[in-house]
C-alpha atoms as a printed R data frame, in Angstrom:
    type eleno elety resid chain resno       x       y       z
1   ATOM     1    CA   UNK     A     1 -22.260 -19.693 -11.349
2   ATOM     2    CA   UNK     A     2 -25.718 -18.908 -13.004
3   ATOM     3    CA   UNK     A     3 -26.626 -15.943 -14.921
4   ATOM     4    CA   UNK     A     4 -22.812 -14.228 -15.200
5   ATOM     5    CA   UNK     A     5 -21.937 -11.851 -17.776
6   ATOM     6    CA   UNK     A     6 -18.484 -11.974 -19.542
7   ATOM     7    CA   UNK     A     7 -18.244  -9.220 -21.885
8   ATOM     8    CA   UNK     A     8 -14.965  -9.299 -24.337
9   ATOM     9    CA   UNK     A     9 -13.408  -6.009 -25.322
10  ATOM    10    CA   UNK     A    10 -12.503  -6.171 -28.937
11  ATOM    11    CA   UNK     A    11 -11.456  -3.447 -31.973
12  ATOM    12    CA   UNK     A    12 -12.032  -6.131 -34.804
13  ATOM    13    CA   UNK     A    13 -14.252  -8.454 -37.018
14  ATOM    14    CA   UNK     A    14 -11.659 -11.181 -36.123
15  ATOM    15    CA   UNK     A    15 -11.756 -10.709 -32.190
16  ATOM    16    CA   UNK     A    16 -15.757 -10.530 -32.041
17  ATOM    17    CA   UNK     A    17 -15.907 -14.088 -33.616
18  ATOM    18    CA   UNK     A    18 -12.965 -15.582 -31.392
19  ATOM    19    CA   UNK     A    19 -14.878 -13.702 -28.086
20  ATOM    20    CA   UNK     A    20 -18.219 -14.804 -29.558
21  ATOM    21    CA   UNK     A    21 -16.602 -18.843 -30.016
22  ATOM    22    CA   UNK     A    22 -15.391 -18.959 -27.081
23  ATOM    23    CA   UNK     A    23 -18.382 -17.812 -25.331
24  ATOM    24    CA   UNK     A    24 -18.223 -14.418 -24.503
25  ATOM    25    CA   UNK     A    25 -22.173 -13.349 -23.908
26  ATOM    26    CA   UNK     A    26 -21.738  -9.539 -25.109
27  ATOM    27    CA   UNK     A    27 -19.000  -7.310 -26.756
28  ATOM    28    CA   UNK     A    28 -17.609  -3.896 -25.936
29  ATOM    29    CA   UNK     A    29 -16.262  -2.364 -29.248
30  ATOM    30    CA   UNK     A    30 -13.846   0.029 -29.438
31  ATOM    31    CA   UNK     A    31 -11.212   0.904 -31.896
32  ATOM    32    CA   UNK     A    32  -7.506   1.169 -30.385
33  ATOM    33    CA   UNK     A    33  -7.293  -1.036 -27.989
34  ATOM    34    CA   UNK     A    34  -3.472  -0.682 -27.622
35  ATOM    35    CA   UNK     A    35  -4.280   3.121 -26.081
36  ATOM    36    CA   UNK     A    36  -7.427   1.909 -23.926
37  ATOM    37    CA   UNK     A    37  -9.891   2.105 -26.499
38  ATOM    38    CA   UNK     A    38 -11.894   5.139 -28.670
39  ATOM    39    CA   UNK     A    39 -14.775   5.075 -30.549
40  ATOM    40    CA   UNK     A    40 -15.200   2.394 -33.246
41  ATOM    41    CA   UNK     A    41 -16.721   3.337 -36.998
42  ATOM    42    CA   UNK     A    42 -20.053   2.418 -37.719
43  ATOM    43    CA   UNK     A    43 -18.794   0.472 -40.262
44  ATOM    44    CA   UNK     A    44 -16.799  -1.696 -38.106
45  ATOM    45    CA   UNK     A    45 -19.933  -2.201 -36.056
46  ATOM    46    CA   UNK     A    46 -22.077  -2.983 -38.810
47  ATOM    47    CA   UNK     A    47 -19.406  -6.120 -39.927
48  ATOM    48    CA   UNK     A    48 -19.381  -6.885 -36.605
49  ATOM    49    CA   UNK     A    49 -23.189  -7.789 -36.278
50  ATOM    50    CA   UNK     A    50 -23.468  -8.869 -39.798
51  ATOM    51    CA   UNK     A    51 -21.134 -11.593 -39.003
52  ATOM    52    CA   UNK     A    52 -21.828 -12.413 -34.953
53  ATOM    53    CA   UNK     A    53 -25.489 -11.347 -33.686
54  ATOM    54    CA   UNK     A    54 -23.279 -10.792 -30.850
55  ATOM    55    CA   UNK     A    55 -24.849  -8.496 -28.092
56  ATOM    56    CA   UNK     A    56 -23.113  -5.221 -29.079
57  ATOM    57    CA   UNK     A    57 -22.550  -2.324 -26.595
58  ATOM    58    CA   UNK     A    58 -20.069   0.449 -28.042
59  ATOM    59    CA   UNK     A    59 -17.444   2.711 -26.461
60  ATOM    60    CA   UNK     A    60 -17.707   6.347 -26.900
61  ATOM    61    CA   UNK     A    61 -14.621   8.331 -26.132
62  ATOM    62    CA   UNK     A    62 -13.473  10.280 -28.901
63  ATOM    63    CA   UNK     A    63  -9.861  10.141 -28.232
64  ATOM    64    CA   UNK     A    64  -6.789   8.916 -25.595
65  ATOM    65    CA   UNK     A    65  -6.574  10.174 -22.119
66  ATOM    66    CA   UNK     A    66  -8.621  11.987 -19.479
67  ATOM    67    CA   UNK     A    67 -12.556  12.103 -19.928
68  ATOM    68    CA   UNK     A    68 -12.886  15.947 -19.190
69  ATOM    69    CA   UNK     A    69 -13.996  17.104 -22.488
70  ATOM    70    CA   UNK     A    70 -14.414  20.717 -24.480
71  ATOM    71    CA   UNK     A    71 -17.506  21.319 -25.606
72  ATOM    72    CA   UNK     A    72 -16.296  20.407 -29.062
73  ATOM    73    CA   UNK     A    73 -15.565  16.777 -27.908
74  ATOM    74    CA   UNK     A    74 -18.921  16.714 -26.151
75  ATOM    75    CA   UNK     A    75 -20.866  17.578 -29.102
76  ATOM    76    CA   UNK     A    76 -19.370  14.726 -31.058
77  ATOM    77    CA   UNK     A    77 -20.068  12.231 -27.978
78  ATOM    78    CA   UNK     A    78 -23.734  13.490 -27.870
79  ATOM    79    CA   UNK     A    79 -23.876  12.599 -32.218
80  ATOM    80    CA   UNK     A    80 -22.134   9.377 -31.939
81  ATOM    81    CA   UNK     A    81 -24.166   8.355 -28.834
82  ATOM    82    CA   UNK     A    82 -27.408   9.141 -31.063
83  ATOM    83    CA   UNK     A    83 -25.903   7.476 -34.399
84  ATOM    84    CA   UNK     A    84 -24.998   4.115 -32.688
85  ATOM    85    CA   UNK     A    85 -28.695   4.139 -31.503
86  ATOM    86    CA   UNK     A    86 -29.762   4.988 -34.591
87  ATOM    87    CA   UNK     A    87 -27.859   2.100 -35.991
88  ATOM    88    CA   UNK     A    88 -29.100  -0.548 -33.411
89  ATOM    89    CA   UNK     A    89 -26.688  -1.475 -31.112
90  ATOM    90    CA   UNK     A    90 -27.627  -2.858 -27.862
91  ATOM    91    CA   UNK     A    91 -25.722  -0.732 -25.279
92  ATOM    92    CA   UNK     A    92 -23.276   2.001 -25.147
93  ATOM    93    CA   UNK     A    93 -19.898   2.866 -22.786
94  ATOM    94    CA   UNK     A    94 -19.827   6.365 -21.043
95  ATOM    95    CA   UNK     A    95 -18.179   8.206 -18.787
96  ATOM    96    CA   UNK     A    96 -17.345  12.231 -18.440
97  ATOM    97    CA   UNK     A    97 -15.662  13.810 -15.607
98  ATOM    98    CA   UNK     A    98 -15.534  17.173 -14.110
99  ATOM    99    CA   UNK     A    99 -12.046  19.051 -13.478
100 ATOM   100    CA   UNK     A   100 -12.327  18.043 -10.033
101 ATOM   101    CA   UNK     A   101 -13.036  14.636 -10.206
102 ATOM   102    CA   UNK     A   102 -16.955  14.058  -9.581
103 ATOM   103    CA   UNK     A   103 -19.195  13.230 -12.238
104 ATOM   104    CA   UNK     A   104 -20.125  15.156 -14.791
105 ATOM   105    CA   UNK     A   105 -24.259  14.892 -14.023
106 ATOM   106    CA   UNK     A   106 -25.361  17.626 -16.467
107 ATOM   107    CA   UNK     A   107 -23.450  16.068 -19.247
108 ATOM   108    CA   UNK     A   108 -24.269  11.976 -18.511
109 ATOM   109    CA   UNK     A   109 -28.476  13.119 -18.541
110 ATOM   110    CA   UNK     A   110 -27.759  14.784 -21.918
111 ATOM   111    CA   UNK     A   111 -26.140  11.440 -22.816
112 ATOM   112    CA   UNK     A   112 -28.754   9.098 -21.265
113 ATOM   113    CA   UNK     A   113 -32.042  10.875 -22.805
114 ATOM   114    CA   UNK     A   114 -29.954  10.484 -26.348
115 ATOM   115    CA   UNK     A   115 -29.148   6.724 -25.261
116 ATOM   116    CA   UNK     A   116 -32.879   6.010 -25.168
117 ATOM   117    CA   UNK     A   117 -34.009   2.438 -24.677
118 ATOM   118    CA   UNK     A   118 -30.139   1.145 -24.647
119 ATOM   119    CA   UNK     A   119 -27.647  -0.202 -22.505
120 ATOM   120    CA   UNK     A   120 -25.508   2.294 -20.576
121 ATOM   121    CA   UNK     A   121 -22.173   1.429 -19.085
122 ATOM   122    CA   UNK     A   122 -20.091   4.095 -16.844
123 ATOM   123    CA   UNK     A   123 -16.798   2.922 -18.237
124 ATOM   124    CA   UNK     A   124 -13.616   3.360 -15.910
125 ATOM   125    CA   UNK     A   125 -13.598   7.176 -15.838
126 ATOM   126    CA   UNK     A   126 -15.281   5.690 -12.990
127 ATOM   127    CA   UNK     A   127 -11.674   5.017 -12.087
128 ATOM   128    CA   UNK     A   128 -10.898   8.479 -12.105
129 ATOM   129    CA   UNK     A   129 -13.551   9.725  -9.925
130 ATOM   130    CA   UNK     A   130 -12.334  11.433  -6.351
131 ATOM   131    CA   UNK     A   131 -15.022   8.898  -4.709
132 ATOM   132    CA   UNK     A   132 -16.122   6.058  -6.226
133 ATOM   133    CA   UNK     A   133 -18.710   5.640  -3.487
134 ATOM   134    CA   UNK     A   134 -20.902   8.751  -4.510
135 ATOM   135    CA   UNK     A   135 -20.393   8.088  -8.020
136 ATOM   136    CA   UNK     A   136 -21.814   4.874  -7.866
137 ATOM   137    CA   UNK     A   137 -24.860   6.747  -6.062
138 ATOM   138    CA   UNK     A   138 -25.201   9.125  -8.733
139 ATOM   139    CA   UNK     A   139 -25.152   6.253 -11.537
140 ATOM   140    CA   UNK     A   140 -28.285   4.697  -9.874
141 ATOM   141    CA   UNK     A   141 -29.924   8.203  -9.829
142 ATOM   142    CA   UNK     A   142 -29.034   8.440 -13.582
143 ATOM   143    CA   UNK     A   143 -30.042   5.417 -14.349
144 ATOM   144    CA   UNK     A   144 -27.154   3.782 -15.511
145 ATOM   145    CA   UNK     A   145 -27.028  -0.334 -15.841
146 ATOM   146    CA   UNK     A   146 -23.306  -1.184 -15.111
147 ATOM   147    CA   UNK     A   147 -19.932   0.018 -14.063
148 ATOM   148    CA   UNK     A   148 -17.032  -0.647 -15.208
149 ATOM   149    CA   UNK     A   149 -14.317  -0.789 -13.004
150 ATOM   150    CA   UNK     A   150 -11.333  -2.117 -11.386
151 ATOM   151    CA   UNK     A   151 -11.565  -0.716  -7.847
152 ATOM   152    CA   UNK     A   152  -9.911   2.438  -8.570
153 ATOM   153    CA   UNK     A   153  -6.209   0.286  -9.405
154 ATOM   154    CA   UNK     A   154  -4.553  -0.429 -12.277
155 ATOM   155    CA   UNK     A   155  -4.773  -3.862 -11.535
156 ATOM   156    CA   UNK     A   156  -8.577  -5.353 -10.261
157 ATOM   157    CA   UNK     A   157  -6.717  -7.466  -7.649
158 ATOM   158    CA   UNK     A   158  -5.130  -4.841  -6.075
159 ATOM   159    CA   UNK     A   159  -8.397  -3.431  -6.218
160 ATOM   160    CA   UNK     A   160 -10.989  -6.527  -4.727
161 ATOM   161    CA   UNK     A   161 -11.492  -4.360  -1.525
162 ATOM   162    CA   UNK     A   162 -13.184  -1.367  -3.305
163 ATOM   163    CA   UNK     A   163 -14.934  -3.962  -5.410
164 ATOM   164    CA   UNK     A   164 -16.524  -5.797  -2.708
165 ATOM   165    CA   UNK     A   165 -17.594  -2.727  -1.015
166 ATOM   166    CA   UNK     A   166 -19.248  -1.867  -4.479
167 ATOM   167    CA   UNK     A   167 -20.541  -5.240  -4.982
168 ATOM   168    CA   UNK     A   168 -22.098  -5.264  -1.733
169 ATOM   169    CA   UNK     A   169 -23.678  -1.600  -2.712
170 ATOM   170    CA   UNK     A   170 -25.390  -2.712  -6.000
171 ATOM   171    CA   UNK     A   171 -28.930  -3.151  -4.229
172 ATOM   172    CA   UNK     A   172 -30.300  -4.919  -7.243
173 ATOM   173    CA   UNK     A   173 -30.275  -1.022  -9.177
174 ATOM   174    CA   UNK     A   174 -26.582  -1.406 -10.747
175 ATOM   175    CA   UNK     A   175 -24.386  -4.148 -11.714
176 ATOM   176    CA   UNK     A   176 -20.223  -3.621 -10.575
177 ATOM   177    CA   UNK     A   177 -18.276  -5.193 -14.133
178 ATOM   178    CA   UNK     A   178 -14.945  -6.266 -12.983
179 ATOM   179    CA   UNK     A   179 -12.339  -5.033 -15.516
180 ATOM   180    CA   UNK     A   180  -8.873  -4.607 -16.043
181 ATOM   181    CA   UNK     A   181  -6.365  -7.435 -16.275
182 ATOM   182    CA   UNK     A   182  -9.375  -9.837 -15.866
183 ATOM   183    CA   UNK     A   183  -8.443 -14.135 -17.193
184 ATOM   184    CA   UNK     A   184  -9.323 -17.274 -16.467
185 ATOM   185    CA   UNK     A   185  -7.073 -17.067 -12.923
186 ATOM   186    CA   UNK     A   186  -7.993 -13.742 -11.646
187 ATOM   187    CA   UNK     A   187 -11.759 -14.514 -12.434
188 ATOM   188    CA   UNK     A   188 -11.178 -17.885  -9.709
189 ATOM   189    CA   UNK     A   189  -9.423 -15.500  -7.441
190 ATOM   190    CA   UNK     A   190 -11.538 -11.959  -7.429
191 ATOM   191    CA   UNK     A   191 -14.893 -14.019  -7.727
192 ATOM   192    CA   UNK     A   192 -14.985 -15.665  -4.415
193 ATOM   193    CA   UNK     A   193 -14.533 -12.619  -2.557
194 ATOM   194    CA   UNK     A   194 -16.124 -10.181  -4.219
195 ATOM   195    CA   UNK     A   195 -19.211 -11.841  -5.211
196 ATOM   196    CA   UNK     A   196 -19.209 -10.050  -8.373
197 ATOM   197    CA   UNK     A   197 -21.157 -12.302 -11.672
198 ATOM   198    CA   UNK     A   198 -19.645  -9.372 -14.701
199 ATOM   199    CA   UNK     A   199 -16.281  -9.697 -15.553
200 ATOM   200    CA   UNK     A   200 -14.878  -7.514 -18.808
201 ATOM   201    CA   UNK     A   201 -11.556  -8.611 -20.320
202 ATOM   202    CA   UNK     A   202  -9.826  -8.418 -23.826
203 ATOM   203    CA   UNK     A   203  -8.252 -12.238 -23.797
204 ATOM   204    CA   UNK     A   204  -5.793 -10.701 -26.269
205 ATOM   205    CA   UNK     A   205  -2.257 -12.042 -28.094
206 ATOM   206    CA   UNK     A   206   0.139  -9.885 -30.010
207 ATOM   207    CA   UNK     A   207   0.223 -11.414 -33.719
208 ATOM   208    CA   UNK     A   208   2.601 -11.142 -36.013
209 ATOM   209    CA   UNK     A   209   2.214  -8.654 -38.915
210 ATOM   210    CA   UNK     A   210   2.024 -10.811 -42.239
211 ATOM   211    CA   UNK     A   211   4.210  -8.264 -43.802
212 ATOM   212    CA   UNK     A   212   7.609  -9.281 -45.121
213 ATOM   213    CA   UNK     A   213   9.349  -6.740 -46.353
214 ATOM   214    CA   UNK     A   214   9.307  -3.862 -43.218
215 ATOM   215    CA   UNK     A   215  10.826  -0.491 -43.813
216 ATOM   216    CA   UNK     A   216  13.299   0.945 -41.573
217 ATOM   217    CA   UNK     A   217  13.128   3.952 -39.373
218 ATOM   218    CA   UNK     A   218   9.563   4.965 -40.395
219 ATOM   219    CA   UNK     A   219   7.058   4.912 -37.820
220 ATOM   220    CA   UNK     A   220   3.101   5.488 -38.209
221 ATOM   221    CA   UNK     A   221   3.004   7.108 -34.639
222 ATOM   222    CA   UNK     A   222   4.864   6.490 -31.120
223 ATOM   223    CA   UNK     A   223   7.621   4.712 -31.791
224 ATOM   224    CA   UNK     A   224   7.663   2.529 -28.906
225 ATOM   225    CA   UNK     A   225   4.806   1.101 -30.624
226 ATOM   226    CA   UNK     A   226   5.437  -1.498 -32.981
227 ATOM   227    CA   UNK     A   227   3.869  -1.231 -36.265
228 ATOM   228    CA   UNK     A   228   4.372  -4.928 -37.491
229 ATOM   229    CA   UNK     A   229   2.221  -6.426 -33.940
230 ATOM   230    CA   UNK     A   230  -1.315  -7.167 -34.612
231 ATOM   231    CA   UNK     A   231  -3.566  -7.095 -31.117
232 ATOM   232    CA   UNK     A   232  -6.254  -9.916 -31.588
233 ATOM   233    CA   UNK     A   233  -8.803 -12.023 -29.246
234 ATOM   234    CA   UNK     A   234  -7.800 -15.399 -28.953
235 ATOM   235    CA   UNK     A   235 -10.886 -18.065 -28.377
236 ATOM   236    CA   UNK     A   236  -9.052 -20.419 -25.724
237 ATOM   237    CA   UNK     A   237  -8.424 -17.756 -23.200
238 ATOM   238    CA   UNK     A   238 -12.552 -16.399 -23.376
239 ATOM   239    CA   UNK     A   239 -13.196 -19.791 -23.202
240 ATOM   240    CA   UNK     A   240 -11.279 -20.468 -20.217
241 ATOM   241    CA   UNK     A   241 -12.577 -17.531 -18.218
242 ATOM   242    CA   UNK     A   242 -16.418 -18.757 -18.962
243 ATOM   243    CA   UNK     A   243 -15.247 -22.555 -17.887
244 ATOM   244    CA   UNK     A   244 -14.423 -20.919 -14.180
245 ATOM   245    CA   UNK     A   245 -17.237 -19.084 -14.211
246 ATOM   246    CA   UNK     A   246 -19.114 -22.223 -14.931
247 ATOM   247    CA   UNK     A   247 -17.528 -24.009 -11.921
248 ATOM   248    CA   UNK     A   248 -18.063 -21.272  -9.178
């Protein structure tokens, strides 16, 4: 397949270069990945492109869980949407949502007249919306360039239905990202019938900490969480995704 995007989600200098080697064509950067991903520090961004050139678009959500935010947590989208412009980055990742489930429309133009000439990406609040139909409507009319999603699943095969529909609803104005438990395998099987050409994944492996001696019965935060269980990109599974894409 020509012209297909495979974007590689990634919270570290180590994971852009394996995404980047194994031929990822842009990044989404975030910073805990374990919890779904918040915003990353600009330092961590500046590494990143002093080290890859990588096309760089960058998640804003300033913390875990729903994306109905207080006017607090808007105010420091709205800043960090305007410093990561100000900083250069190619694109950033978006999404607020209204108590009852529709877009928040007032908020996103705020968002896209600070975005400027960049990228924007409705991440999978999109998910979240009560109907992904009219959402996808009101990107276009904001202007937005892709949307992240999984067909409103937790799973982007249990989801190809919605995603064809979308697909077949892009009219040239939007592009449909396929996320959400995206490989090599599920690229061969979603592509086919969705006709979609961007697919978002993580290609991630749980490393071992290098630590040696590990202290008992503390814990840094939820305790189901292993502290000593690095998250990183590995190269071979990006690269595998881009050799199906290749073939299709």
């Amino acid at each position: 397949m020509k012209n297909y995007i495979l974007e590689a989600c990634v919270d570290s200098v180590e994971s852009a270069l394996a995404a980047k080697k194994g031929g990822a064509v842009r990044l989404e950067l975030c910073s805990n990945l374990i919890i779904g991903g918040t915003t990353p520090s600009p330092c961590l961004f500046q590494e990143i492109r002093e080290h890859s050139g990588i096309c760089t678009h960058i998640l804003i959500r300033p913390r875990f869980g729903d994306f109905c935010y207080t006017d607090y947590e808007f105010r420091v989208i709205r800043r960090e949407v305007r410093n990561f412009r100000e900083l250069g980055a190619d694109g950033i990742v978006i999404g607020i949502l209204k108590p009852d489930g529709t877009l928040d429309m007032e908020r996103m133009k705020i968002l896209m007249e600070e975005a400027g000439e960049m990228s924007v990406t409705l991440h999978r609040a999109f998910d979240l919306c009560v109907d992904p139909f009219v959402a996808m409507e009101q990107a276009k009319e904001l202007g937005i360039n892709t949307i992240l999603t999984s067909g409103q699943k937790n799973h982007c095969l249990d989801g190809k239905e919605t995603l064809r529909k979308l697909v077949e609803r892009e009219e040239g104005k939007i592009t449909i990202q396929v996320g959400s438990g995206v490989d090599a395998e599920t690229i061969r099987r979603i592509q086919p019938y969705t006709g979609a050409h961007a697919f978002h994944m993580s290609g991630k492996i749980n490393l071992e900490s290098p630590m040696i001696y590990r202290k008992e019965g503390v814990s840094m935060g939820v305790s189901s969480i292993s502290e000593f269980e690095i998250i990183r990109t590995k190269q071979e599974k990006i690269h595998q995704a881009c050799l199906v894409l290749e073939s299709l």
